[in-house]
Amino acid sequence: SDVGHCMLFRVVLLVLALVLLAFASLTTVRVPVAVDWRLALLAGEYGHWLVALPLGLGAVAWGLRAGAPGWAWVTLVLCLAATGLLLKPSFQAFGLAARLGERLPATWRDAAPKRPAWSLRTLYLGSTPAPVPAETRTFAPGLALDFFRPPGQAGPVPCVIVIHGGGWDGGDRGQLPQFNHALAHLGYAVAAISYRLAPAHRWPAQRDDALAAIAYLKAHAGELGIDPDRLVLCGRSAGGQIAAAVGYTARDPAIRGVVAFYAPFDMHFVWSISRDDDALNSLKLMTQFLGGPPTPERAAVFDSASAQAHVHRGETPPTLLVHGEIDTLVWHRHSERLAARLAEEQVPHGFLSLPWAVHALEFNPSGPAGQLTYHAIETFLAATTAARTAPGTPAARNPSARGSGD
């Protein structure tokens, strides 16, 4: 009957409203292990577009309120709650943008871009940076890097070495190419490198590969048009662990800074919280990467892979950490602990902690997390790679005049 069909339709709408609310709640709570974490990324970084779904559903429910006002109100409230949760990241990003300078050292603030850290126009009209051609070069047997030159490059420029994620046993240097293109358009050379993967190759193979890439870039600096004394290591997830461990142990003044997105930094701590039933089966990943638990025989391997164990005042390069507070794959606590250690040793650092964000938070450059992350890294690179001036000049006497964090 028509009445039965109408009731069924209302039930379907109510269930859809509940589903949308559950989806939108992923901007507030950690995604359950049984649920694909990428749904949380979708909700957090594209929710400002997806609000059309609960708004449209709510409008339909309100239009059918005759004869069932209670049902209509319940459905509408659920839809409005989902709408609010999907818009929450944008409102939080707006608030964080106004206080972004507080999360960065004062000496970096003069280097910040003059444009706002977050804008509604960019949120809805922002575009992906134009692709920059990549030059593929072999820097070690079986290992290659993709090199991106800044368009219109004039003179030696700083180089950002990008190290991909993937749990140490996967991923490749082609991850998130728009990030490399964006940095190139800012005037930086970019080298996205490969490294040997576990379990066939355990640490410190990955460290050695990163050091080989650094050596290659320095040796070929002239033909690449880069300044060999202005390098920055940048990694995401597993790549962030590699970038930080290499940057903190190399003791190389050419490494002007380290950028790590949602990465672990104390491998003893990582092992202590690893489980075989978590989202990554982290016990398996750690065993593949480091060979097993941190026994006395293996402690040195764990130590050398732990950036946090190598933080020293006056030696550790300036660092930018970016992490989502509800990341299911890599616990936010990892960046919290490293930030505390950097503060203890008075190492210049910034910590961008995003309440709604998860893994791969910079995937959408125009999204709430993307805008703040790109603004922070642009500030960091400008501050830490500024050309050093001769002693006695105003900039040399006053580090904040050149926005340098070193």
CSV table of C-alpha atoms in Angstrom, one decimal:
chain,number,residue,atom,x,y,z
A,1,SER,CA,0.0,0.0,0.0
A,2,ASP,CA,1.0,3.6,-0.4
A,3,VAL,CA,1.0,4.0,3.4
A,4,GLY,CA,3.4,1.1,3.8
A,5,HIS,CA,5.7,2.4,1.0
A,6,CYS,CA,5.8,5.8,2.7
A,7,MET,CA,6.7,4.3,6.1
A,8,LEU,CA,9.4,2.2,4.5
A,9,PHE,CA,10.8,5.3,2.7
A,10,ARG,CA,10.9,7.2,6.0
A,11,VAL,CA,12.7,4.3,7.7
A,12,VAL,CA,15.3,4.3,4.9
A,13,LEU,CA,15.8,8.1,5.3
A,14,LEU,CA,16.2,7.7,9.0
A,15,VAL,CA,18.8,5.0,8.6
A,16,LEU,CA,20.7,7.1,6.0
A,17,ALA,CA,20.7,10.0,8.4
A,18,LEU,CA,22.2,7.7,11.1
A,19,VAL,CA,24.8,6.5,8.6
A,20,LEU,CA,25.8,10.1,7.7
A,21,LEU,CA,26.0,11.0,11.4
A,22,ALA,CA,28.3,8.1,12.0
A,23,PHE,CA,30.4,9.0,9.1
A,24,ALA,CA,30.6,12.7,10.2
A,25,SER,CA,31.6,11.6,13.7
A,26,LEU,CA,35.0,10.5,12.2
A,27,THR,CA,36.0,14.1,12.4
A,28,THR,CA,35.9,13.8,16.2
A,29,VAL,CA,36.7,10.2,17.2
A,30,ARG,CA,39.3,7.7,16.0
A,31,VAL,CA,38.1,5.4,13.3
A,32,PRO,CA,37.5,1.9,14.5
A,33,VAL,CA,40.1,-0.7,13.4
A,34,ALA,CA,37.5,-2.5,11.4
A,35,VAL,CA,36.7,0.6,9.4
A,36,ASP,CA,38.8,1.9,6.5
A,37,TRP,CA,40.8,4.9,7.9
A,38,ARG,CA,40.5,6.7,4.6
A,39,LEU,CA,36.8,7.4,5.4
A,40,ALA,CA,38.1,9.6,8.2
A,41,LEU,CA,40.3,11.4,5.8
A,42,LEU,CA,37.4,11.9,3.5
A,43,ALA,CA,35.2,13.3,6.3
A,44,GLY,CA,37.9,15.6,7.6
A,45,GLU,CA,39.3,17.0,4.5
A,46,TYR,CA,36.3,17.0,2.2
A,47,GLY,CA,33.5,17.4,4.6
A,48,HIS,CA,32.9,21.0,3.5
A,49,TRP,CA,31.7,19.6,0.2
A,50,LEU,CA,29.9,16.5,1.6
A,51,VAL,CA,27.6,18.6,3.8
A,52,ALA,CA,25.3,18.6,0.7
A,53,LEU,CA,24.3,15.0,1.6
A,54,PRO,CA,22.9,15.6,5.1
A,55,LEU,CA,21.4,19.0,4.1
A,56,GLY,CA,19.6,17.5,1.1
A,57,LEU,CA,18.4,14.5,3.2
A,58,GLY,CA,17.2,16.8,5.9
A,59,ALA,CA,15.3,18.9,3.4
A,60,VAL,CA,13.6,15.8,2.0
A,61,ALA,CA,12.6,14.7,5.5
A,62,TRP,CA,11.2,18.1,6.4
A,63,GLY,CA,9.2,18.1,3.2
A,64,LEU,CA,7.6,14.8,4.3
A,65,ARG,CA,6.8,15.9,7.8
A,66,ALA,CA,3.0,15.9,7.2
A,67,GLY,CA,1.6,13.0,9.1
A,68,ALA,CA,4.8,12.1,10.9
A,69,PRO,CA,6.2,15.3,12.5
A,70,GLY,CA,8.2,13.3,15.1
A,71,TRP,CA,10.0,11.3,12.5
A,72,ALA,CA,10.8,14.4,10.5
A,73,TRP,CA,12.2,16.2,13.5
A,74,VAL,CA,14.4,13.3,14.5
A,75,THR,CA,15.7,12.9,11.0
A,76,LEU,CA,16.3,16.6,10.6
A,77,VAL,CA,18.2,16.8,13.9
A,78,LEU,CA,20.4,13.9,12.9
A,79,CYS,CA,21.1,15.6,9.5
A,80,LEU,CA,22.0,18.9,11.2
A,81,ALA,CA,24.3,17.2,13.6
A,82,ALA,CA,26.1,15.5,10.7
A,83,THR,CA,26.3,18.8,8.9
A,84,GLY,CA,27.9,20.4,12.0
A,85,LEU,CA,30.5,17.6,12.4
A,86,LEU,CA,31.4,17.8,8.7
A,87,LEU,CA,31.9,21.5,8.9
A,88,LYS,CA,33.8,21.3,12.2
A,89,PRO,CA,37.3,20.9,10.7
A,90,SER,CA,36.9,24.0,8.6
A,91,PHE,CA,35.8,26.0,11.7
A,92,GLN,CA,38.7,24.6,13.7
A,93,ALA,CA,41.2,25.3,11.0
A,94,PHE,CA,39.9,28.9,10.9
A,95,GLY,CA,40.5,29.2,14.6
A,96,LEU,CA,44.0,27.6,14.4
A,97,ALA,CA,45.0,29.8,11.6
A,98,ALA,CA,44.6,32.9,13.7
A,99,ARG,CA,47.0,31.3,16.3
A,100,LEU,CA,49.3,29.5,14.0
A,101,GLY,CA,52.2,31.8,14.9
A,102,GLU,CA,52.0,30.7,18.5
A,103,ARG,CA,52.9,27.2,17.4
A,104,LEU,CA,56.1,28.3,15.7
A,105,PRO,CA,59.2,29.9,17.1
A,106,ALA,CA,59.2,33.7,17.2
A,107,THR,CA,62.3,33.8,15.0
A,108,TRP,CA,60.4,32.0,12.2
A,109,ARG,CA,57.4,34.4,12.1
A,110,ASP,CA,58.9,37.0,9.8
A,111,ALA,CA,59.3,34.3,7.2
A,112,ALA,CA,55.6,33.4,7.2
A,113,PRO,CA,53.7,34.0,3.9
A,114,LYS,CA,51.8,37.3,3.9
A,115,ARG,CA,48.5,35.5,2.8
A,116,PRO,CA,46.2,34.0,5.4
A,117,ALA,CA,47.0,30.5,6.7
A,118,TRP,CA,43.4,29.5,5.9
A,119,SER,CA,40.8,31.0,3.6
A,120,LEU,CA,37.2,30.1,2.6
A,121,ARG,CA,38.1,30.9,-1.0
A,122,THR,CA,40.9,28.4,-1.1
A,123,LEU,CA,38.7,25.8,0.6
A,124,TYR,CA,36.3,25.8,-2.2
A,125,LEU,CA,38.2,27.2,-5.2
A,126,GLY,CA,41.7,26.2,-4.5
A,127,SER,CA,43.4,24.3,-7.3
A,128,THR,CA,46.1,21.6,-7.5
A,129,PRO,CA,49.6,23.1,-8.3
A,130,ALA,CA,50.6,22.8,-12.0
A,131,PRO,CA,52.8,19.7,-12.5
A,132,VAL,CA,56.5,20.2,-12.7
A,133,PRO,CA,58.5,17.8,-14.9
A,134,ALA,CA,60.5,15.2,-13.0
A,135,GLU,CA,64.0,14.2,-13.9
A,136,THR,CA,64.7,10.6,-12.7
A,137,ARG,CA,68.2,9.8,-11.6
A,138,THR,CA,69.9,6.8,-10.1
A,139,PHE,CA,71.8,7.7,-7.0
A,140,ALA,CA,72.7,4.2,-5.8
A,141,PRO,CA,72.5,0.7,-7.3
A,142,GLY,CA,68.8,-0.1,-7.8
A,143,LEU,CA,67.7,3.2,-6.2
A,144,ALA,CA,66.4,6.3,-8.0
A,145,LEU,CA,65.1,9.8,-7.2
A,146,ASP,CA,62.7,12.1,-9.0
A,147,PHE,CA,64.2,15.6,-9.1
A,148,PHE,CA,61.9,18.6,-9.6
A,149,ARG,CA,63.5,22.0,-10.6
A,150,PRO,CA,61.7,25.2,-9.6
A,151,PRO,CA,60.2,26.9,-12.7
A,152,GLY,CA,62.3,29.8,-13.7
A,153,GLN,CA,65.1,28.8,-11.4
A,154,ALA,CA,67.9,31.3,-11.1
A,155,GLY,CA,71.0,30.5,-9.1
A,156,PRO,CA,71.5,27.7,-6.5
A,157,VAL,CA,68.4,27.0,-4.5
A,158,PRO,CA,67.7,25.0,-1.4
A,159,CYS,CA,66.7,21.3,-1.9
A,160,VAL,CA,63.9,19.4,0.0
A,161,ILE,CA,64.5,15.7,0.1
A,162,VAL,CA,61.2,13.9,0.4
A,163,ILE,CA,61.0,10.4,1.9
A,164,HIS,CA,57.8,8.5,1.3
A,165,GLY,CA,55.8,6.5,3.8
A,166,GLY,CA,54.4,3.0,3.6
A,167,GLY,CA,55.1,1.2,6.8
A,168,TRP,CA,58.8,0.6,5.7
A,169,ASP,CA,57.6,-2.3,3.6
A,170,GLY,CA,55.6,-0.4,0.9
A,171,GLY,CA,55.0,2.9,-0.7
A,172,ASP,CA,57.1,4.6,-3.4
A,173,ARG,CA,58.6,8.0,-4.2
A,174,GLY,CA,55.5,8.8,-6.4
A,175,GLN,CA,53.4,9.5,-3.3
A,176,LEU,CA,51.4,12.8,-3.3
A,177,PRO,CA,53.2,14.4,-6.3
A,178,GLN,CA,51.2,17.6,-5.8
A,179,PHE,CA,53.2,18.2,-2.7
A,180,ASN,CA,56.5,18.1,-4.7
A,181,HIS,CA,55.0,20.4,-7.4
A,182,ALA,CA,53.9,22.9,-4.7
A,183,LEU,CA,57.3,23.1,-3.2
A,184,ALA,CA,58.9,23.6,-6.6
A,185,HIS,CA,56.6,26.5,-7.3
A,186,LEU,CA,57.7,28.1,-4.1
A,187,GLY,CA,61.3,28.1,-5.4
A,188,TYR,CA,62.7,24.9,-3.9
A,189,ALA,CA,64.3,22.0,-5.7
A,190,VAL,CA,62.7,18.7,-4.6
A,191,ALA,CA,64.3,15.3,-4.6
A,192,ALA,CA,61.7,12.5,-3.9
A,193,ILE,CA,63.8,9.4,-3.1
A,194,SER,CA,63.4,5.7,-3.1
A,195,TYR,CA,64.9,3.4,-0.3
A,196,ARG,CA,65.2,-0.3,0.2
A,197,LEU,CA,62.1,-1.9,1.8
A,198,ALA,CA,61.6,-4.3,4.7
A,199,PRO,CA,61.5,-7.2,5.2
A,200,ALA,CA,64.2,-7.9,2.6
A,201,HIS,CA,66.2,-4.9,4.0
A,202,ARG,CA,66.1,-4.0,7.6
A,203,TRP,CA,67.3,-0.8,9.3
A,204,PRO,CA,69.9,0.8,8.9
A,205,ALA,CA,69.5,0.1,5.2
A,206,GLN,CA,67.0,2.9,4.9
A,207,ARG,CA,69.3,5.3,6.7
A,208,ASP,CA,72.2,4.4,4.5
A,209,ASP,CA,70.0,4.9,1.4
A,210,ALA,CA,69.0,8.4,2.5
A,211,LEU,CA,72.6,9.3,3.2
A,212,ALA,CA,73.5,8.0,-0.2
A,213,ALA,CA,70.9,10.3,-1.7
A,214,ILE,CA,72.3,13.3,0.2
A,215,ALA,CA,75.8,12.5,-1.0
A,216,TYR,CA,74.6,12.3,-4.6
A,217,LEU,CA,72.8,15.6,-4.4
A,218,LYS,CA,75.8,17.3,-3.0
A,219,ALA,CA,78.2,15.8,-5.6
A,220,HIS,CA,75.9,16.9,-8.4
A,221,ALA,CA,74.8,20.2,-6.9
A,222,GLY,CA,76.2,22.2,-9.7
A,223,GLU,CA,74.3,20.5,-12.6
A,224,LEU,CA,71.2,20.3,-10.4
A,225,GLY,CA,71.3,24.0,-9.6
A,226,ILE,CA,71.0,23.4,-5.8
A,227,ASP,CA,72.9,24.8,-2.9
A,228,PRO,CA,74.6,21.7,-1.2
A,229,ASP,CA,74.7,23.6,2.1
A,230,ARG,CA,70.9,24.1,2.2
A,231,LEU,CA,69.1,20.8,2.5
A,232,VAL,CA,65.9,19.9,4.3
A,233,LEU,CA,64.7,16.3,5.0
A,234,CYS,CA,61.0,15.8,4.8
A,235,GLY,CA,59.1,12.6,5.4
A,236,ARG,CA,55.6,11.3,6.0
A,237,SER,CA,54.8,8.4,8.3
A,238,ALA,CA,57.6,5.8,8.0
A,239,GLY,CA,59.5,8.4,5.9
A,240,GLY,CA,59.2,10.8,8.7
A,241,GLN,CA,60.9,8.4,11.0
A,242,ILE,CA,63.7,8.0,8.5
A,243,ALA,CA,64.0,11.7,7.9
A,244,ALA,CA,64.2,12.5,11.6
A,245,ALA,CA,66.6,9.6,12.5
A,246,VAL,CA,68.9,10.6,9.6
A,247,GLY,CA,68.7,14.3,10.3
A,248,TYR,CA,69.4,14.0,14.0
A,249,THR,CA,72.3,11.5,13.7
A,250,ALA,CA,74.1,12.7,10.5
A,251,ARG,CA,75.5,15.8,12.3
A,252,ASP,CA,75.6,17.5,8.9
A,253,PRO,CA,75.4,21.3,9.0
A,254,ALA,CA,74.0,21.2,5.4
A,255,ILE,CA,70.8,19.7,6.8
A,256,ARG,CA,69.1,22.9,7.8
A,257,GLY,CA,65.9,21.3,9.0
A,258,VAL,CA,63.7,18.2,9.4
A,259,VAL,CA,59.9,18.0,8.6
A,260,ALA,CA,58.0,15.0,9.8
A,261,PHE,CA,54.3,14.3,9.2
A,262,TYR,CA,52.5,11.8,11.5
A,263,ALA,CA,55.6,9.7,12.3
A,264,PRO,CA,57.1,7.7,15.2
A,265,PHE,CA,60.4,8.7,16.7
A,266,ASP,CA,61.1,6.4,19.7
A,267,MET,CA,61.2,2.9,18.5
A,268,HIS,CA,61.4,1.4,22.0
A,269,PHE,CA,58.1,3.2,22.7
A,270,VAL,CA,56.6,2.1,19.4
A,271,TRP,CA,57.4,-1.5,20.3
A,272,SER,CA,55.9,-1.1,23.8
A,273,ILE,CA,52.5,-0.1,22.4
A,274,SER,CA,52.5,-2.3,19.2
A,275,ARG,CA,49.8,-5.0,18.8
A,276,ASP,CA,49.0,-7.6,16.2
A,277,ASP,CA,45.4,-6.6,16.1
A,278,ASP,CA,45.8,-2.8,15.5
A,279,ALA,CA,45.1,-1.1,12.2
A,280,LEU,CA,48.6,-1.8,10.9
A,281,ASN,CA,49.6,-5.0,12.6
A,282,SER,CA,52.4,-3.0,14.0
A,283,LEU,CA,54.2,-5.9,15.6
A,284,LYS,CA,54.7,-7.4,12.2
A,285,LEU,CA,55.9,-4.1,10.7
A,286,MET,CA,58.3,-3.5,13.6
A,287,THR,CA,59.7,-7.1,13.4
A,288,GLN,CA,60.2,-6.7,9.6
A,289,PHE,CA,61.9,-3.4,10.0
A,290,LEU,CA,64.0,-3.9,13.1
A,291,GLY,CA,64.3,-7.7,13.3
A,292,GLY,CA,62.3,-8.3,16.5
A,293,PRO,CA,61.9,-6.9,20.0
A,294,PRO,CA,64.5,-4.6,21.6
A,295,THR,CA,66.6,-7.3,23.2
A,296,PRO,CA,70.1,-6.3,24.5
A,297,GLU,CA,71.6,-7.6,21.2
A,298,ARG,CA,69.2,-5.4,19.2
A,299,ALA,CA,69.0,-2.3,21.4
A,300,ALA,CA,71.6,-0.5,19.4
A,301,VAL,CA,69.5,-0.9,16.2
A,302,PHE,CA,66.4,0.5,18.0
A,303,ASP,CA,68.5,3.4,19.4
A,304,SER,CA,69.9,4.3,16.0
A,305,ALA,CA,66.4,4.3,14.5
A,306,SER,CA,65.0,6.5,17.3
A,307,ALA,CA,65.4,10.2,16.5
A,308,GLN,CA,64.2,11.1,20.0
A,309,ALA,CA,67.3,9.5,21.5
A,310,HIS,CA,69.5,11.8,19.5
A,311,VAL,CA,68.2,15.3,20.4
A,312,HIS,CA,71.0,17.5,21.6
A,313,ARG,CA,71.0,21.3,22.1
A,314,GLY,CA,73.0,23.1,19.5
A,315,GLU,CA,73.3,20.0,17.2
A,316,THR,CA,69.8,18.9,16.3
A,317,PRO,CA,68.4,20.7,13.3
A,318,PRO,CA,65.2,22.8,13.5
A,319,THR,CA,62.2,20.6,13.2
A,320,LEU,CA,58.6,20.9,12.1
A,321,LEU,CA,56.1,18.3,13.3
A,322,VAL,CA,52.6,17.9,11.9
A,323,HIS,CA,50.2,15.3,13.3
A,324,GLY,CA,46.5,14.6,13.5
A,325,GLU,CA,45.1,14.1,17.0
A,326,ILE,CA,42.8,11.2,16.0
A,327,ASP,CA,45.3,9.4,13.7
A,328,THR,CA,44.5,5.7,14.0
A,329,LEU,CA,47.6,4.5,12.2
A,330,VAL,CA,50.3,6.4,14.1
A,331,TRP,CA,49.4,7.6,17.5
A,332,HIS,CA,49.6,11.4,18.0
A,333,ARG,CA,51.5,10.8,21.2
A,334,HIS,CA,54.7,10.1,19.2
A,335,SER,CA,54.9,13.7,18.0
A,336,GLU,CA,53.9,15.0,21.4
A,337,ARG,CA,56.8,13.2,23.0
A,338,LEU,CA,59.4,14.4,20.5
A,339,ALA,CA,58.1,18.0,20.7
A,340,ALA,CA,58.6,17.8,24.5
A,341,ARG,CA,62.1,16.5,24.1
A,342,LEU,CA,62.9,19.2,21.6
A,343,ALA,CA,61.6,21.9,24.0
A,344,GLU,CA,63.7,20.4,26.8
A,345,GLU,CA,66.8,20.8,24.7
A,346,GLN,CA,65.7,24.2,23.4
A,347,VAL,CA,65.8,23.0,19.8
A,348,PRO,CA,63.8,25.4,17.5
A,349,HIS,CA,60.7,23.5,16.5
A,350,GLY,CA,57.1,23.9,15.5
A,351,PHE,CA,54.3,21.4,16.3
A,352,LEU,CA,51.1,21.7,14.3
A,353,SER,CA,48.6,19.5,16.1
A,354,LEU,CA,45.3,19.2,14.3
A,355,PRO,CA,42.3,18.0,16.3
A,356,TRP,CA,40.2,16.5,13.5
A,357,ALA,CA,43.0,15.2,11.3
A,358,VAL,CA,44.2,11.7,10.5
A,359,HIS,CA,46.9,10.0,8.4
A,360,ALA,CA,47.7,11.6,5.0
A,361,LEU,CA,46.2,14.9,6.3
A,362,GLU,CA,47.9,16.9,3.6
A,363,PHE,CA,46.4,14.9,0.8
A,364,ASN,CA,44.0,17.7,-0.1
A,365,PRO,CA,46.1,20.9,-0.3
A,366,SER,CA,43.0,23.1,-0.2
A,367,GLY,CA,41.4,21.2,2.7
A,368,PRO,CA,41.4,22.4,6.4
A,369,ALA,CA,44.5,20.4,7.3
A,370,GLY,CA,46.2,20.9,3.9
A,371,GLN,CA,46.0,24.7,4.0
A,372,LEU,CA,47.5,24.9,7.5
A,373,THR,CA,50.2,22.3,6.7
A,374,TYR,CA,51.3,24.0,3.5
A,375,HIS,CA,51.4,27.4,5.3
A,376,ALA,CA,53.5,26.0,8.1
A,377,ILE,CA,56.0,24.2,5.9
A,378,GLU,CA,56.3,27.3,3.7
A,379,THR,CA,57.2,29.3,6.8
A,380,PHE,CA,59.6,26.7,8.0
A,381,LEU,CA,61.5,26.4,4.7
A,382,ALA,CA,61.8,30.1,4.3
A,383,ALA,CA,63.1,30.5,7.8
A,384,THR,CA,65.5,27.6,8.0
A,385,THR,CA,67.0,27.7,4.5
A,386,ALA,CA,67.6,31.5,4.4
A,387,ALA,CA,71.1,32.1,3.0
A,388,ARG,CA,73.5,32.8,5.8
A,389,THR,CA,75.1,36.3,5.8
A,390,ALA,CA,78.6,37.4,6.5
A,391,PRO,CA,79.4,38.2,10.2
A,392,GLY,CA,78.7,41.8,11.2
A,393,THR,CA,75.7,42.3,8.9
A,394,PRO,CA,72.4,43.2,10.4
A,395,ALA,CA,70.9,39.8,9.5
A,396,ALA,CA,73.8,38.0,11.1
A,397,ARG,CA,73.6,40.0,14.3
A,398,ASN,CA,69.8,39.5,14.6
A,399,PRO,CA,68.6,36.0,13.5
A,400,SER,CA,65.0,37.1,13.6
A,401,ALA,CA,65.7,39.6,10.9
A,402,ARG,CA,66.3,36.7,8.5
A,403,GLY,CA,63.6,34.5,10.0
A,404,SER,CA,66.1,31.7,10.6
A,405,GLY,CA,65.4,29.0,13.1
A,406,ASP,CA,69.1,27.9,13.2
